[in-house]
mmCIF file of C-alpha atoms in Angstrom:
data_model
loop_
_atom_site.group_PDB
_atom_site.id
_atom_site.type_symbol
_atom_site.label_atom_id
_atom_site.label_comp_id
_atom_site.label_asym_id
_atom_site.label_seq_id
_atom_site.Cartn_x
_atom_site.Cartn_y
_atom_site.Cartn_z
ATOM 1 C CA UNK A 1 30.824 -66.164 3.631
ATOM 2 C CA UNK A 2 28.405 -66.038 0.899
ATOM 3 C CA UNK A 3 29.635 -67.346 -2.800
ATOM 4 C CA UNK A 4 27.287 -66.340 -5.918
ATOM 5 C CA UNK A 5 28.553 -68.379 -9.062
ATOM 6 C CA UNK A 6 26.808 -66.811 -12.413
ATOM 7 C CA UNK A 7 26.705 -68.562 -15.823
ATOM 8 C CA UNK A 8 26.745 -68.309 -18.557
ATOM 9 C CA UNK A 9 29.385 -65.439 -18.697
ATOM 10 C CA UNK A 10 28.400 -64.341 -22.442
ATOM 11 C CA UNK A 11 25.185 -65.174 -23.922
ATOM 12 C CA UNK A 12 24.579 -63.915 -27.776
ATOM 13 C CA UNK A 13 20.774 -64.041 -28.851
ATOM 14 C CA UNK A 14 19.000 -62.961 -31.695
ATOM 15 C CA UNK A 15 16.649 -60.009 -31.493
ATOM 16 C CA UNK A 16 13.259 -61.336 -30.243
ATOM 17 C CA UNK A 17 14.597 -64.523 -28.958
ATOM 18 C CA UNK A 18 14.454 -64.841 -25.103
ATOM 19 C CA UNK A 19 17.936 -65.113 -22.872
ATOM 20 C CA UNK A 20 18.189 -66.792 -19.455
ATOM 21 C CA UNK A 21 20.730 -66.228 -16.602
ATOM 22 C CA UNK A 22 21.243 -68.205 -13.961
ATOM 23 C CA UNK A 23 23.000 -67.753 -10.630
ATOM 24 C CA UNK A 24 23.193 -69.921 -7.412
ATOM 25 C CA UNK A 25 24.546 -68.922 -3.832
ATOM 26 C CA UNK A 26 25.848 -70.586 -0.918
ATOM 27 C CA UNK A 27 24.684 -69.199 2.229
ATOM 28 C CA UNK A 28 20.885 -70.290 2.968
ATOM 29 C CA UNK A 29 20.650 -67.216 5.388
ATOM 30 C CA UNK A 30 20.809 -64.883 2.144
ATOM 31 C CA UNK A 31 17.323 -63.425 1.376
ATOM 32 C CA UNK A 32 17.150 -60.600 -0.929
ATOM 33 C CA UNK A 33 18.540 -61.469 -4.774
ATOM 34 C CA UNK A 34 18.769 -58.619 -6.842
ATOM 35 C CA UNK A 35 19.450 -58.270 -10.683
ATOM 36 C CA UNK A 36 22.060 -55.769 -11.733
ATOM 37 C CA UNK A 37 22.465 -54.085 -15.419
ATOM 38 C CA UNK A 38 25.686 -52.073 -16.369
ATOM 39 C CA UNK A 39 26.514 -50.562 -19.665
ATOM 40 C CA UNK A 40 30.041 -49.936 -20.528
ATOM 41 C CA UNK A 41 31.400 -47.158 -18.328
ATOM 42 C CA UNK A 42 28.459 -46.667 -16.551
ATOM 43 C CA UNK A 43 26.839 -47.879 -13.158
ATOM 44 C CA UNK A 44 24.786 -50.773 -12.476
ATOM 45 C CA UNK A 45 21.373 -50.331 -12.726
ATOM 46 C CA UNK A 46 19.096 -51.973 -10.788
ATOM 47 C CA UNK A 47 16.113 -54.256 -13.159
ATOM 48 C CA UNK A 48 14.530 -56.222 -10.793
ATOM 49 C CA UNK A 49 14.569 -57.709 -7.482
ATOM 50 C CA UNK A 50 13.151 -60.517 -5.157
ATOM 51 C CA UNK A 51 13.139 -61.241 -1.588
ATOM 52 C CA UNK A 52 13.312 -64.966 -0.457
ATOM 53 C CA UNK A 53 8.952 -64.914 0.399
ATOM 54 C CA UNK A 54 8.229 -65.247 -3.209
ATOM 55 C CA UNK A 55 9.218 -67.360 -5.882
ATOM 56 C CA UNK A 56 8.984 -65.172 -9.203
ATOM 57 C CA UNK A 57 8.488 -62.164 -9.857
ATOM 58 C CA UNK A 58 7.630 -60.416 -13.405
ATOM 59 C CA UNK A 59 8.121 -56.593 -14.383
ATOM 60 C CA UNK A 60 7.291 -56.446 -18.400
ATOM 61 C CA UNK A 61 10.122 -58.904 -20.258
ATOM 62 C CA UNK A 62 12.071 -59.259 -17.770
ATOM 63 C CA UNK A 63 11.199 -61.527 -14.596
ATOM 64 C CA UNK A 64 13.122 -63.217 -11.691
ATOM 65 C CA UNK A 65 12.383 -66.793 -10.223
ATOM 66 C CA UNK A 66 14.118 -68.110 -7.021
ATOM 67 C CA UNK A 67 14.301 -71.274 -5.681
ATOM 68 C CA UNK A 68 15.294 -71.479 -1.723
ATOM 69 C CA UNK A 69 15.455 -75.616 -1.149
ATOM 70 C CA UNK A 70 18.074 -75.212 -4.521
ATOM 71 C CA UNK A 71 19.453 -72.097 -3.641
ATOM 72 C CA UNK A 72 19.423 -70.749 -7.793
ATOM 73 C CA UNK A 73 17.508 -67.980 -9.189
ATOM 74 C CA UNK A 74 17.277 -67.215 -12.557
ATOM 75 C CA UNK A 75 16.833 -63.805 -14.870
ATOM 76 C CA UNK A 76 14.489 -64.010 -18.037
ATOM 77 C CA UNK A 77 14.625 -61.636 -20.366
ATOM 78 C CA UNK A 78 11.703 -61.915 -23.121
ATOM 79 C CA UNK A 79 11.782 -60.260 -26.863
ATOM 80 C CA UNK A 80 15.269 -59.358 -26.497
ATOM 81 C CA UNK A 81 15.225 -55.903 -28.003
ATOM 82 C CA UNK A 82 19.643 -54.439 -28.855
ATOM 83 C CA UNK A 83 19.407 -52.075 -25.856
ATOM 84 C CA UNK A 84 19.389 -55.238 -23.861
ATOM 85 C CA UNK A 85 22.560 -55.273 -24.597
ATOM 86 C CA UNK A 86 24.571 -55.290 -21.591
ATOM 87 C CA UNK A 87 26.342 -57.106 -18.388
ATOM 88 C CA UNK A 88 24.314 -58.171 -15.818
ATOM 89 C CA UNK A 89 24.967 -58.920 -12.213
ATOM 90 C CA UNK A 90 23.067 -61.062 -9.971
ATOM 91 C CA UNK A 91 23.534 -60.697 -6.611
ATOM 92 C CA UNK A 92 22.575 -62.059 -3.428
ATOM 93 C CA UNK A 93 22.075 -60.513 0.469
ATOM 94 C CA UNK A 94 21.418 -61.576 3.751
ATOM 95 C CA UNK A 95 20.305 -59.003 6.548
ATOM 96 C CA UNK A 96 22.853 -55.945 6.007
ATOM 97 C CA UNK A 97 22.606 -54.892 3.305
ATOM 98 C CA UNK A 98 26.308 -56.340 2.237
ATOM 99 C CA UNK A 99 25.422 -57.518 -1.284
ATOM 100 C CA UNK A 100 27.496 -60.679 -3.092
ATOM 101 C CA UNK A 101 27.646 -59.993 -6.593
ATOM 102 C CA UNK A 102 27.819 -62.928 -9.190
ATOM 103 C CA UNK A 103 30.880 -62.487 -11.918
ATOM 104 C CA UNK A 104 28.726 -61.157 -14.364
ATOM 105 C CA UNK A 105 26.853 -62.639 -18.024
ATOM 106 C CA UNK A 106 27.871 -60.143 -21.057
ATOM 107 C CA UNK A 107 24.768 -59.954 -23.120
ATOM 108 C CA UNK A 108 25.032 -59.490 -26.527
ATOM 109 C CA UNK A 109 21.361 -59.636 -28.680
ATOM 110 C CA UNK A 110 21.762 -59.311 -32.448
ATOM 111 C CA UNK A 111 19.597 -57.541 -34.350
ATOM 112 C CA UNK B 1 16.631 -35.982 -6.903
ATOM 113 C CA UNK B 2 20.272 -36.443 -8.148
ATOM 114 C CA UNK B 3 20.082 -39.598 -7.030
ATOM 115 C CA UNK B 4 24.073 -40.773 -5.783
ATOM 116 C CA UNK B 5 26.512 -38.912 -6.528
ATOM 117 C CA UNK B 6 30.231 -39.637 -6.029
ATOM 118 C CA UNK B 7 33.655 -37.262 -6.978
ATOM 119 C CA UNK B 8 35.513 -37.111 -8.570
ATOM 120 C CA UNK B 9 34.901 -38.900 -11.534
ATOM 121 C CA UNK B 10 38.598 -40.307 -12.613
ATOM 122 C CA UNK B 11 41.500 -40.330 -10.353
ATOM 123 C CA UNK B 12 45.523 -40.606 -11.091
ATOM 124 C CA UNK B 13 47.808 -41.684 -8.690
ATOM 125 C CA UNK B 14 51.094 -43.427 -7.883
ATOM 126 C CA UNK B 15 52.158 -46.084 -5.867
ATOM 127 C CA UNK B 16 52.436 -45.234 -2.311
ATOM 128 C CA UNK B 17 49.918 -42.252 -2.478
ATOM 129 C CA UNK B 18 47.146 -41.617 -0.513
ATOM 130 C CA UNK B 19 43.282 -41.166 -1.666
ATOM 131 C CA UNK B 20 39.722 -39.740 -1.038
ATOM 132 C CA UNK B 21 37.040 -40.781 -2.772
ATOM 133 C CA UNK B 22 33.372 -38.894 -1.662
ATOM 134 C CA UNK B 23 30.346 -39.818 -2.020
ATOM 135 C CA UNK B 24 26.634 -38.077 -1.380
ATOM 136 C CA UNK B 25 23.661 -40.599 -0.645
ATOM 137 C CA UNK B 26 20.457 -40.371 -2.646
ATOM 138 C CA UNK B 27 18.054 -38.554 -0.720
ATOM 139 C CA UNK B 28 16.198 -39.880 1.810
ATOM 140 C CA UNK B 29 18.858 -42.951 2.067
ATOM 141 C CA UNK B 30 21.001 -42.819 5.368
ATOM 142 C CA UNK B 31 23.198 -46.448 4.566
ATOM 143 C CA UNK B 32 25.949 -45.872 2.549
ATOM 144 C CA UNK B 33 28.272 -49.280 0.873
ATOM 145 C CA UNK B 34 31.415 -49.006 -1.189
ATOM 146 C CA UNK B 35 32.117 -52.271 -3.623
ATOM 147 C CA UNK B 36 35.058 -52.109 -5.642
ATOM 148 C CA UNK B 37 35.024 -53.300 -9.291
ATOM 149 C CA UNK B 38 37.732 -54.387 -11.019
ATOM 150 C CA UNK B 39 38.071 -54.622 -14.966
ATOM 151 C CA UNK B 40 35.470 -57.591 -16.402
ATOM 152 C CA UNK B 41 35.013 -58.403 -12.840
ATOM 153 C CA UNK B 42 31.655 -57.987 -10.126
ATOM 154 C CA UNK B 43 31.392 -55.553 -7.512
ATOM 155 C CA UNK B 44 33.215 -56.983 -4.552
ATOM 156 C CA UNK B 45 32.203 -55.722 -0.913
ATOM 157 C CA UNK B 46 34.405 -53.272 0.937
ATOM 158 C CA UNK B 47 32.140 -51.955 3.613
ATOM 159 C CA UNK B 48 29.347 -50.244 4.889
ATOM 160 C CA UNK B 49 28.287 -46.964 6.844
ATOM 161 C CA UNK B 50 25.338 -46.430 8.870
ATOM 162 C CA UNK B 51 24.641 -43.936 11.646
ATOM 163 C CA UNK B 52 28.344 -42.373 11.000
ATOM 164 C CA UNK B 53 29.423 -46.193 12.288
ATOM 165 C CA UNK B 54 31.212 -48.758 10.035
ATOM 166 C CA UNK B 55 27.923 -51.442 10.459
ATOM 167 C CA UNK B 56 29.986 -54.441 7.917
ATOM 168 C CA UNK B 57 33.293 -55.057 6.504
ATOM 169 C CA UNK B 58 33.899 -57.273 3.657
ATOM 170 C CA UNK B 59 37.583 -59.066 3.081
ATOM 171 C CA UNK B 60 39.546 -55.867 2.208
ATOM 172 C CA UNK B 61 43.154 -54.501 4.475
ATOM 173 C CA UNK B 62 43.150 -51.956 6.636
ATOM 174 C CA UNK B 63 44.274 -49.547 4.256
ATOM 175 C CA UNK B 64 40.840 -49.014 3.166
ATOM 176 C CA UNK B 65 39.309 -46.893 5.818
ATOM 177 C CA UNK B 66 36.275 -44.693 5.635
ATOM 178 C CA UNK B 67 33.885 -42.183 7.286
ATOM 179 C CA UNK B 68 30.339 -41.444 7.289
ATOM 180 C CA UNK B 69 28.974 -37.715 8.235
ATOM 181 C CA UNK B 70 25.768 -36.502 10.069
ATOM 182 C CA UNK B 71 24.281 -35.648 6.895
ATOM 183 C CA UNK B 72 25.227 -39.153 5.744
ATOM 184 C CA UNK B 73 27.938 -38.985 2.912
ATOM 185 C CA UNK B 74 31.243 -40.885 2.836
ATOM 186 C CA UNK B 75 34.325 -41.050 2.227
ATOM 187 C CA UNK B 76 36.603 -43.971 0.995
ATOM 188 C CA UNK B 77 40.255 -43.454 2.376
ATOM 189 C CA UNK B 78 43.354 -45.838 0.820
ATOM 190 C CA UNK B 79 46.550 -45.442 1.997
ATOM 191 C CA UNK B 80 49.656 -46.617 0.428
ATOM 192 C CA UNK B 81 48.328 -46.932 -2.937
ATOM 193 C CA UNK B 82 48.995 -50.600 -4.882
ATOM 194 C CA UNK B 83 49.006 -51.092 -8.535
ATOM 195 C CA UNK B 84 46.434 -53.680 -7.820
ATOM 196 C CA UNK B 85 44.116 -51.040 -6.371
ATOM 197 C CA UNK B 86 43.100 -49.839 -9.897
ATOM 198 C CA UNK B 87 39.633 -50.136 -10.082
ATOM 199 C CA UNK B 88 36.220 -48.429 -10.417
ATOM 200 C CA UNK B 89 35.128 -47.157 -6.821
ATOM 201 C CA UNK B 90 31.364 -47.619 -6.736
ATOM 202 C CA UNK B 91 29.221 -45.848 -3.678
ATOM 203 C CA UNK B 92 25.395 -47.374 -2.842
ATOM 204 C CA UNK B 93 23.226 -46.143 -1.083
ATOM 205 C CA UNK B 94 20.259 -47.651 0.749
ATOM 206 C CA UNK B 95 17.027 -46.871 2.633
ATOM 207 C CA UNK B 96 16.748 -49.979 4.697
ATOM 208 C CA UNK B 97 19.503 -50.950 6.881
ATOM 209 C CA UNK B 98 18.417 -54.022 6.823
ATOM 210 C CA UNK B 99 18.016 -55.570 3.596
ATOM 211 C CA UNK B 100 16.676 -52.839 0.780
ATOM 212 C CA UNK B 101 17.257 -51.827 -2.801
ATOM 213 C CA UNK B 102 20.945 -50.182 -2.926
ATOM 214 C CA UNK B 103 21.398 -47.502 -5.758
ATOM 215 C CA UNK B 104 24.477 -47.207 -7.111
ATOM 216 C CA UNK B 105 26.800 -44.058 -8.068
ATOM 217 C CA UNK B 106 28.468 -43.308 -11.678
ATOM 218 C CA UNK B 107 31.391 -44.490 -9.800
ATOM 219 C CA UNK B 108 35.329 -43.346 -9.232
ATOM 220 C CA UNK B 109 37.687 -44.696 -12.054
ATOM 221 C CA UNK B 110 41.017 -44.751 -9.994
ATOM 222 C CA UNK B 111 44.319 -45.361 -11.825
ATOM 223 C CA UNK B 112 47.406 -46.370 -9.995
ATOM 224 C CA UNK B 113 50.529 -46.129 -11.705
#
């Protein structure tokens, strides 16, 4: 089955600065990758996402590149602001729907 | 829109009990997933509901069951309760049984003691 492996698991920036996640998957069949938020207690929120027919993707500061012959994909946050603040997931799916979530980077930005 | 809903919100139980956990698509969604989160951990696949039919299954006993209804809620059923089933119970729901965005529920905090 599919394996997602996420790094770094915490990540503390300094407000403004820019933080990168990175996540890579196993099964080449996957083709949907989405990006996960969750505050403490609460659910995961879904940022961003990007389907396997394009390679990045941008919405604001945040954006999403994927590379399919490497099978990575990577999170950018820009001008970390403290409500960044948070875990995220990435995740990866193949046809289903049945989504393979990465263990999770605790962001932390500074102020 | 209330967007997914799931009850109830925390849950208290003892080893060997039975539980239902329910959960109420967002509307317009008719696939419904349940992931279970342990503490620090990712969601991790249990399965997935669509046209009242379990559709996937991820690498969870048989003691987690479930059910879908015409009007497409769930249910999450686990029998003989484990310590190790203390988790948060997360329902998502989706538009596209194929591969779509899934929004997630505030999520069932169950306690096994």
């Amino acid at each position: 089955g599919e394996n997602v492996e996420q790094h770094p698991s915490t990540l503390s920036v300094q407000e403004g600065d820019s933080a990168v996640i990175k996540c890579t998957y196993s099964d080449s069949a996957s083709n949907y990758f989405p990006w996960y938020k969750q505050e403490l207690g609460k659910r995961p929120q879904l940022i961003i996402d990007i389907r396997s027919n394009v390679g990045e993707k941008k919405d604001q500061r945040i954006a999403v590149t994927l590379n399919k012959t490497a099978k990575h994909f990577s999170l950018h946050i820009t001008e970390t602001q403290p409500e960044d603040s948070a875990v995220y997931f990435c995740a990866a799916a193949a046809a289903g729907n049945k989504l393979t979530f990465g263990g999770g980077t605790r962001v932390l930005v500074k102020p | 829109d209330a967007g997914v809903t799931q009850s109830p919100t925390h849950l208290i139980k003892t080893r060997g009990q039975q539980v239902t956990l329910r959960c109420s698509p967002k509307s317009g969604h008719d696939t419904v997933s349940w992931y279970q989160q342990a503490l620090g951990q990712g969601p991790q696949f249990i399965f997935q509901y669509y046209e009242e039919e379990e559709r996937q299954r991820g690498n969870f006993p048989d003691r987690f069951s479930g059910h879908q209804f015409p009007n497409y809620s769930s249910e999450l059923n686990v029998n003989a309760l484990l310590l190790g089933d203390s988790a948060l119970y997360l329902c998502a729901s989706s538009g596209d049984p194929i591969v779509g965005e899934q929004f997630f529920g505030p999520g069932t905090r169950l306690t096994v003691l």
